[in-house]
CSV table of C-alpha atoms in Angstrom, one decimal:
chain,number,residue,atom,x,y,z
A,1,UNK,CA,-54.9,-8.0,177.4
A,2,UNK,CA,-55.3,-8.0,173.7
A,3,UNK,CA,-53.8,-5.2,171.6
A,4,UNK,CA,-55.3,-2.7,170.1
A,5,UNK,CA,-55.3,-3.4,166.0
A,6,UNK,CA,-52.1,-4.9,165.7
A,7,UNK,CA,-50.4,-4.5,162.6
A,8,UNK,CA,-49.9,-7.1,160.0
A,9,UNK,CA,-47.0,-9.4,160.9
A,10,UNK,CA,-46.2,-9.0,157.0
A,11,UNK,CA,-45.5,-5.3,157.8
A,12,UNK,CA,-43.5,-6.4,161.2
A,13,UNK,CA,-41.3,-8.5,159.0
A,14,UNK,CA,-41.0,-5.8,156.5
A,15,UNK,CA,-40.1,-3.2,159.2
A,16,UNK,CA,-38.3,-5.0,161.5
A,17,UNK,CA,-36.1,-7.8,159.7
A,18,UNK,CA,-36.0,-6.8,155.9
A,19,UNK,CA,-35.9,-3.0,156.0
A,20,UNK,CA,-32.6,-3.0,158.8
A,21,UNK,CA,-30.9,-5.4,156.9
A,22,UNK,CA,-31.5,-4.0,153.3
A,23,UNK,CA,-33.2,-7.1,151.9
A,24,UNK,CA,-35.3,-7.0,148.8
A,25,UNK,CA,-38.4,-9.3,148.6
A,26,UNK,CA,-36.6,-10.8,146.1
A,27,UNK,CA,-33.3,-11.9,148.2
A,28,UNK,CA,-35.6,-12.6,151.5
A,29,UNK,CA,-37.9,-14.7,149.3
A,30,UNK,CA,-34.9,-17.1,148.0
A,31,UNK,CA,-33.3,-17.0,151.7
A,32,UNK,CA,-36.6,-18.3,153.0
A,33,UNK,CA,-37.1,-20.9,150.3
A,34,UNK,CA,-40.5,-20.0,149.3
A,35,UNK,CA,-41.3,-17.5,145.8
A,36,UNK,CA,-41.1,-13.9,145.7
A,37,UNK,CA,-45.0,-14.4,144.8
A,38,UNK,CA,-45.4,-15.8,148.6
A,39,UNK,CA,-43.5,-13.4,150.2
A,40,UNK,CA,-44.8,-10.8,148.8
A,41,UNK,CA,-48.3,-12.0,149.6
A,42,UNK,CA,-47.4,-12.4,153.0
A,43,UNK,CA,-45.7,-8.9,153.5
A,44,UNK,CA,-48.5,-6.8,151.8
A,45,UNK,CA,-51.1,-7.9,154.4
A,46,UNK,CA,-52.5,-10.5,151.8
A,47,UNK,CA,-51.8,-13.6,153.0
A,48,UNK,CA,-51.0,-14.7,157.1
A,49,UNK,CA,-48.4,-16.8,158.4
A,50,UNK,CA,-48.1,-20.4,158.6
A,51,UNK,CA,-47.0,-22.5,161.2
A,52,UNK,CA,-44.2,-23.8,157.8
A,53,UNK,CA,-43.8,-19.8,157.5
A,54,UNK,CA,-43.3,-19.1,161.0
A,55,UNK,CA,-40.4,-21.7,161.0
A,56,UNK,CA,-38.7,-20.8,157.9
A,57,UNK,CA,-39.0,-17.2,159.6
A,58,UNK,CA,-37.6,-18.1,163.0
A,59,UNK,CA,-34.6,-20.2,161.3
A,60,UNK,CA,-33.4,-16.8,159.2
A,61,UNK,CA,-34.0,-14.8,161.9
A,62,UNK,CA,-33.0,-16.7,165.0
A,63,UNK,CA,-36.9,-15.3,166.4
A,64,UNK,CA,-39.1,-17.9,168.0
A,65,UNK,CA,-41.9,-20.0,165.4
A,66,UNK,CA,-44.4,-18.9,168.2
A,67,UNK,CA,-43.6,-15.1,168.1
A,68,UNK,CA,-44.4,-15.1,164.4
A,69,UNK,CA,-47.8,-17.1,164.9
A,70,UNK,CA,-48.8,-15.4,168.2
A,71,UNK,CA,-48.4,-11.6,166.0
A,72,UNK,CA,-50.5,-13.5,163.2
A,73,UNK,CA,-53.1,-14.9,165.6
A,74,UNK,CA,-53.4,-12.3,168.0
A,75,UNK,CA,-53.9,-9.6,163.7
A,76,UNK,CA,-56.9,-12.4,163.1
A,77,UNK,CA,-58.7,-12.1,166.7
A,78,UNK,CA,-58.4,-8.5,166.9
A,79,UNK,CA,-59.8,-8.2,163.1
A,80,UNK,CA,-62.4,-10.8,164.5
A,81,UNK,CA,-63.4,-8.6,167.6
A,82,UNK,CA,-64.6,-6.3,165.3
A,83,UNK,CA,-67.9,-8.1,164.2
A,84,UNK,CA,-68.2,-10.0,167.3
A,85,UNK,CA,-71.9,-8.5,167.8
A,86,UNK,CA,-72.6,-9.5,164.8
A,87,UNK,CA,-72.2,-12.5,165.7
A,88,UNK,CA,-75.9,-15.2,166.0
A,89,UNK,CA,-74.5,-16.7,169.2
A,90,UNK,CA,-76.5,-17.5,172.8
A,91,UNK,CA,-75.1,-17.4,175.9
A,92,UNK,CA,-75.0,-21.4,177.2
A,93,UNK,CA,-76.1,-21.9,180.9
A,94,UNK,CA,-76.5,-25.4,183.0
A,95,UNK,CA,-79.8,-26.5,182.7
């Protein structure tokens, strides 16, 4: 069952990791290796995660690489859902 319009994982990371342990972009950025630029991106909905992203993420916060790309996938299918009839697709049948 899919969820209905799940958040960002930029904003779960920003909620749930960063926030309780008083990290500022700045310090979570050079923890992660990657720029404050990319993290930033990535935390104000701008940008999605990576399968690198999701590893760097589940290393610093001993989470799973597949937790962080299932939130990001299951963000981008939802968001897809939303113009699925506008979508110029036919049903295929067996001949």
């Amino acid at each position: 069952m899919m969820m209905h319009n799940p958040p960002h994982p930029g904003e779960v990371l920003r909620e749930l990791c960063l926030e309780p342990l008083g990290l500022s972009v700045t310090a979570a950025a050079e923890a992660l290796g990657v720029s404050r630029k990319t993290l930033s991106a990535l935390l104000n909905g701008k940008a999605g995660i990576s399968p690198e992203m999701a590893i760097r993420l589940s290393i610093a916060f001993n989470t799973s690489a597949e937790s962080w790309l299932n939130q990001q996938s299951q963000y981008e299918l939802w968001h897809a859902e939303q113009h699925r009839d506008k979508l110029d697709v036919r049903r295929l049948v067996a001949a």
